[in-house]
Short mmCIF file of C-alpha atoms in Angstrom, two decimals:
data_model
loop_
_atom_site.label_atom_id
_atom_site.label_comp_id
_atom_site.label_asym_id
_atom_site.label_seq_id
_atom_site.Cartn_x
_atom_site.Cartn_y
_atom_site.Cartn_z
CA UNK A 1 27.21 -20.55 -85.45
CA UNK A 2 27.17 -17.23 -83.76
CA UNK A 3 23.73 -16.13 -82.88
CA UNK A 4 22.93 -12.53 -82.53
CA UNK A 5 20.35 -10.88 -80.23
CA UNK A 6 18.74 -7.38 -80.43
CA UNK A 7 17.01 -5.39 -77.93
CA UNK A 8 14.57 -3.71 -77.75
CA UNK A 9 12.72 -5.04 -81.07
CA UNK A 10 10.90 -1.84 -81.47
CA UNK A 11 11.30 1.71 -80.19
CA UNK A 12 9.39 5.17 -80.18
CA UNK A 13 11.46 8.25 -79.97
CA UNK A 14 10.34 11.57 -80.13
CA UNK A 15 12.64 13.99 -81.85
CA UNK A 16 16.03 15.28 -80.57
CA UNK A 17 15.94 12.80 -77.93
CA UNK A 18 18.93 10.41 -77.96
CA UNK A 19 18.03 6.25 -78.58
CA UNK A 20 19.85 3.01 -77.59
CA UNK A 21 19.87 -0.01 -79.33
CA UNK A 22 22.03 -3.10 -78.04
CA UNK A 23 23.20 -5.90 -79.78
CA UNK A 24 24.72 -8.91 -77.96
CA UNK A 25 26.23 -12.13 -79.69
CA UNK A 26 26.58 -15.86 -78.57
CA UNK A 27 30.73 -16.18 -78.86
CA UNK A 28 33.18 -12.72 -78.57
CA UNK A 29 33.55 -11.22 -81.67
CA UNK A 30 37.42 -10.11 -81.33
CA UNK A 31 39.38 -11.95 -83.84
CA UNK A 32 43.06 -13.16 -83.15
CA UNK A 33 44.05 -10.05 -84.70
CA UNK A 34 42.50 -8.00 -82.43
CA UNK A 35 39.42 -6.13 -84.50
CA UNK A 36 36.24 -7.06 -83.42
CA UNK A 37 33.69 -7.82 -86.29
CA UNK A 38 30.32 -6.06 -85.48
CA UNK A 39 28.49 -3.96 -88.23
CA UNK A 40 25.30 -2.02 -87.52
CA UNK A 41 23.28 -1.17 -90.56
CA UNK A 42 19.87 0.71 -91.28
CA UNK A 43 17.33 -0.08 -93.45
CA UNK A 44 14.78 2.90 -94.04
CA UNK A 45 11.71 2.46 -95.34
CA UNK A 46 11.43 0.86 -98.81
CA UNK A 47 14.75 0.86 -99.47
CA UNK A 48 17.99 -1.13 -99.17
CA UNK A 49 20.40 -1.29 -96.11
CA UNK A 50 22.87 1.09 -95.84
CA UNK A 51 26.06 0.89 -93.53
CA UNK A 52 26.59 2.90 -90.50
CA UNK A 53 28.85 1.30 -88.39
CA UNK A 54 31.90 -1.10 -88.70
CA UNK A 55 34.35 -2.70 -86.37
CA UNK A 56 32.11 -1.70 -83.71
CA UNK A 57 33.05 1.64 -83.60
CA UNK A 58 33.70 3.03 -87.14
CA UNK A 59 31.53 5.34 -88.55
CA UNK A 60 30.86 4.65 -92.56
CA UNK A 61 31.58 7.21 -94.85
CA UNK A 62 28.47 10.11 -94.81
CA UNK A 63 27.30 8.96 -91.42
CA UNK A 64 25.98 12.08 -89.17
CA UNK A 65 28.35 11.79 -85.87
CA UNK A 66 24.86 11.52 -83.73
CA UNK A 67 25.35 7.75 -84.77
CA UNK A 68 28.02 6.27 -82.31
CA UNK A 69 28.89 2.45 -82.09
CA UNK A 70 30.30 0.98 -78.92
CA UNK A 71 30.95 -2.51 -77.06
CA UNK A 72 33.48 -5.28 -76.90
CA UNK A 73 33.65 -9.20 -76.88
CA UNK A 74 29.77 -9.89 -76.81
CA UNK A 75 27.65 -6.87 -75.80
CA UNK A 76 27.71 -3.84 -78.31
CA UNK A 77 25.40 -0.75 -78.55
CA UNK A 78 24.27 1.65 -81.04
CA UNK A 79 23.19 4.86 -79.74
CA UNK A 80 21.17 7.90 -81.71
CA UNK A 81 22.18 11.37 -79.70
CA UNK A 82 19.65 13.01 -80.95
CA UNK A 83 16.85 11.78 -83.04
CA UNK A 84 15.89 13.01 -86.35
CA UNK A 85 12.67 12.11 -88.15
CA UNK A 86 15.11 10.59 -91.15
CA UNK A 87 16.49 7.70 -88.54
CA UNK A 88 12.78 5.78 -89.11
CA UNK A 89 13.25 2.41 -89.79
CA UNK A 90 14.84 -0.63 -89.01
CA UNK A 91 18.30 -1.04 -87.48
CA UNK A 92 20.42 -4.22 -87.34
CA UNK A 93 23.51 -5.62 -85.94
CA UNK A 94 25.69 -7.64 -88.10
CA UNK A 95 28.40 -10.13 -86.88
CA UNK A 96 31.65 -10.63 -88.96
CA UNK A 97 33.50 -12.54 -87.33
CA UNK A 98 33.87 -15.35 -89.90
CA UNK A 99 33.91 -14.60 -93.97
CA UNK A 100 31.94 -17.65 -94.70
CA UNK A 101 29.16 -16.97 -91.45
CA UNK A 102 27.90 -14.06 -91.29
CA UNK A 103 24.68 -13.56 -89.41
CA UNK A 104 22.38 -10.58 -88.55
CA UNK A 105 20.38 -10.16 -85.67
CA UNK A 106 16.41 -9.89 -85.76
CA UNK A 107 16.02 -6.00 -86.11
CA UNK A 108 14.94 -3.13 -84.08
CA UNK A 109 12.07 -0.82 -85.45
CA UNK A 110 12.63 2.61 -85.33
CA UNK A 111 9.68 5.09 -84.81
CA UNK A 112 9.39 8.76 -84.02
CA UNK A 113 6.22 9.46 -81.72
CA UNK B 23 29.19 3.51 -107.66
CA UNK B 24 26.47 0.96 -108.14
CA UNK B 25 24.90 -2.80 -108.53
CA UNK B 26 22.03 -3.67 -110.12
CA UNK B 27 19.89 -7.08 -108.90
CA UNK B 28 18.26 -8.41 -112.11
CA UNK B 29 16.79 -12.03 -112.91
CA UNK B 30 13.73 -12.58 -110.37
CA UNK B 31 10.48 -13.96 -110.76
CA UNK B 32 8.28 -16.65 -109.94
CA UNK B 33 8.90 -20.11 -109.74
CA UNK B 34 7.73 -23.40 -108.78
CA UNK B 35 9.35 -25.35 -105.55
CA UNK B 36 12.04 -28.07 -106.79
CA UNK B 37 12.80 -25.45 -109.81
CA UNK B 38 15.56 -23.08 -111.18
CA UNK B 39 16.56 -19.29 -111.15
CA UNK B 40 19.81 -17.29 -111.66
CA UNK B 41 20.44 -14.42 -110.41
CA UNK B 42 22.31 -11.31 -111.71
CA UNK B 43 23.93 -8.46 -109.95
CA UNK B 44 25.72 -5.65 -112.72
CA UNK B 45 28.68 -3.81 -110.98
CA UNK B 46 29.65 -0.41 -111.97
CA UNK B 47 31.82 2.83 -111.30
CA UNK B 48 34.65 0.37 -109.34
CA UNK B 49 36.69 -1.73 -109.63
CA UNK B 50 35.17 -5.32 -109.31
CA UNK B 51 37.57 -7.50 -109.06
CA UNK B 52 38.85 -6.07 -106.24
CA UNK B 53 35.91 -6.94 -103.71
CA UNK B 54 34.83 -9.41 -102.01
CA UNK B 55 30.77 -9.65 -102.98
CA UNK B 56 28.24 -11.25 -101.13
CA UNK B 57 24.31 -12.32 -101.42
CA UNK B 58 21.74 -11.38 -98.76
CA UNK B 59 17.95 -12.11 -98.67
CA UNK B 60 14.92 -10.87 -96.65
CA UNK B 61 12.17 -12.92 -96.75
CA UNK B 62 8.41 -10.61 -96.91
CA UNK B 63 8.17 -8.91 -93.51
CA UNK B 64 11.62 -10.33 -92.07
CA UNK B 65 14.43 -9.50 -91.06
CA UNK B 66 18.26 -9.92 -92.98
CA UNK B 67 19.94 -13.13 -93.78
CA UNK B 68 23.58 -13.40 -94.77
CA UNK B 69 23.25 -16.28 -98.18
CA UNK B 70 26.56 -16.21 -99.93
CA UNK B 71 29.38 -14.92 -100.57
CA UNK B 72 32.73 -15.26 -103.07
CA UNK B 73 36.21 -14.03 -102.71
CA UNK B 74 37.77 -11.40 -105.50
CA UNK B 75 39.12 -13.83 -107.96
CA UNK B 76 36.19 -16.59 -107.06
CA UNK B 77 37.91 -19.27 -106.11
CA UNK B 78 36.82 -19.06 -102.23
CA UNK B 79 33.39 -18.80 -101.57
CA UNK B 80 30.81 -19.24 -98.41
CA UNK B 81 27.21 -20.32 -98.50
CA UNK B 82 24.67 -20.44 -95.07
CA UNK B 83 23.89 -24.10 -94.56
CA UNK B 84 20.42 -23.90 -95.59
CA UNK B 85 21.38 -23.22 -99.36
CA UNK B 86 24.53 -25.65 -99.21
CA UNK B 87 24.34 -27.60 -102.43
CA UNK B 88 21.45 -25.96 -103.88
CA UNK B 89 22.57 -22.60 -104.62
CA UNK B 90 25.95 -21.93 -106.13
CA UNK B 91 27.77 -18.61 -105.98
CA UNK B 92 30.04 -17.42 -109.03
CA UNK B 93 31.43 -14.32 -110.19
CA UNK B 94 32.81 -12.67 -113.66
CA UNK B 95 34.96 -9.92 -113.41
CA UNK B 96 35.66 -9.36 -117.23
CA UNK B 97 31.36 -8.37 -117.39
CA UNK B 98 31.55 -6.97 -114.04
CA UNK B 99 29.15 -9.33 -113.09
CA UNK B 100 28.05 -11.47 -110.18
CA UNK B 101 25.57 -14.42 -110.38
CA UNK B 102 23.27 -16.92 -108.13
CA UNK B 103 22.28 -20.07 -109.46
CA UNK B 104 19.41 -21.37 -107.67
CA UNK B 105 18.48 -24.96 -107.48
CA UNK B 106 15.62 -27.13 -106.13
CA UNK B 107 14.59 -24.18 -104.76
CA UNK B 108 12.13 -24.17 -101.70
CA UNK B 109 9.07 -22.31 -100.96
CA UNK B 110 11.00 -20.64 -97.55
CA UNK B 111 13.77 -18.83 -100.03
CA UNK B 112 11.33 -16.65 -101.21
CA UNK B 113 12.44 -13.71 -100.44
CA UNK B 114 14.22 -10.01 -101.85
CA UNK B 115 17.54 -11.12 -102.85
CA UNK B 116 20.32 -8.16 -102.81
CA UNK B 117 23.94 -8.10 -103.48
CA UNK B 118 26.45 -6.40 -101.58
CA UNK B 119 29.84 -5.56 -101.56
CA UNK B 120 32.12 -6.31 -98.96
CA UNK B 121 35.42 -3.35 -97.88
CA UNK B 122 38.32 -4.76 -97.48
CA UNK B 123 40.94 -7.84 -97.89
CA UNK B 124 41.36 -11.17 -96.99
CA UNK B 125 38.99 -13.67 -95.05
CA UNK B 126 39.27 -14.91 -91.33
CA UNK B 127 41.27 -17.51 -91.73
CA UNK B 128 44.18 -15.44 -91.21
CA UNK B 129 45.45 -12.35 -89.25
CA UNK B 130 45.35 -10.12 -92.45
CA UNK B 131 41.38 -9.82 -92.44
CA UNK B 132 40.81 -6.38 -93.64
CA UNK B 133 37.20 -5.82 -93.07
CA UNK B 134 35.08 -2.39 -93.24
CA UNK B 135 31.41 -3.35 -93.35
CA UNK B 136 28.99 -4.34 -96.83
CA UNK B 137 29.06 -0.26 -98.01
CA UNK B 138 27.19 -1.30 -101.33
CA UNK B 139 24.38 -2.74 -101.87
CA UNK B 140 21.69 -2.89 -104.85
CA UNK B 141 18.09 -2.21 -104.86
CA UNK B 142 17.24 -5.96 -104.54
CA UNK B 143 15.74 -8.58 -107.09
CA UNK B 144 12.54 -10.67 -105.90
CA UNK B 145 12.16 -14.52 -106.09
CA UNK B 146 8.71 -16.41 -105.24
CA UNK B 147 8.30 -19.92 -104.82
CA UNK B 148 4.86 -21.23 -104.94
CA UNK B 149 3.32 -23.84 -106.91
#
């Protein structure tokens, strides 16, 4: 089973300043067709995770473009250009790679100082 | 565009639940949906999931042959039948829906991330 690792597991940003989050997984994540299956979502406060990235690199539908996803094989990143006070909460990293396997990494808190 | 979680509670370890999750505003049948839990104070973890027509379906090993996965697209509807349930699946239970085709198996895996999910139903498992 692919594990998936997240660092850091907590952050303080203030705002406007950019954040990094990195994701790495135990086996690549590029399928035989050439996509590589890495999600990052964000679950605010209270609520219900939302999608912001696919594939890596695709941005979901409504996400601000400060929200970039990057990486290839096993070591992917999530960066924040510029925090905003709305980005509180917790981010993770989702692997795809397999319909019937999917697995999420631990989390990385989110918190503007 | 929406789901609903409904069918939580409390219940004793070794007993039963089934859950609910209500589509609307899309087209269900179309979508691949999945279950995904998060226990109190953790983090996500990927339970279930079932194909559009739900004849191909997934489970994480640790609710192999205790929890079964089913769908009904004329009621829009999407269920999880919980068996001998232990006190480490308690946990927020939400449903989500998948964007995209196909499953890895083959080179036609269309895949765009879980872009809906509901609001979450809560099981507890105590005696």
């Amino acid at each position: 089973d692919v594990v998936m690792t997240q660092s850091p597991l907590s952050l303080s940003v203030s705002p406007g300043e950019p954040a990094s989050i990195s994701c790495r997984s135990s086996q690549s994540l590029r399928h035989s067709n050439g996509y590589t299956y890495l999600d990052w979502y964000l679950q605010k406060p209270g609520q219900s995770p939302q999608l912001l990235i696919y594939l890596g690199s695709n941005r979901a539908s409504g996400v601000p473009d400060r929200f970039s996803g990057s990486g290839s094989g096993t070591d992917f990143t999530l960066k924040i250009s510029r925090v905003e006070a709305e980005d509180v909460g917790v981010y993770y990293c989702m692997q795809a790679l397999q319909t019937g396997k999917y697995s999420f990494g631990q989390g990385t808190k989110l918190e503007i100082k | 565009v929406q789901l609903v979680e409904s069918g939580g509670g409390l219940v004793q370890p070794g007993g039963s639940l089934r859950l609910s999750c209500a589509a609307s505003q899309f087209t269900f049948s179309r979508f691949w949906m999945n279950w995904v839990r998060q226990a109190p104070g953790k983090g996500l973890e990927w339970v279930a999931n079932i194909d559009p027509d739900g004849s191909e379906n997934y489970y994480v090993d640790s609710v192999k042959g205790r929890f079964t996965i089913s769908r009904d697209n004329a009621e829009n509807s999407l269920y999880l039948q919980m068996n001998n349930v232990r006190v480490e699946d308690t946990a927020v239970y939400f449903c989500a829906r998948r964007v995209g085709s196909g499953s890895s198996q083959s080179t036609s895996y269309y895949y765009y991330g879980l872009d809906v999910w509901g609001q979450g139903t809560t099981v507890t498992v105590s005696s």
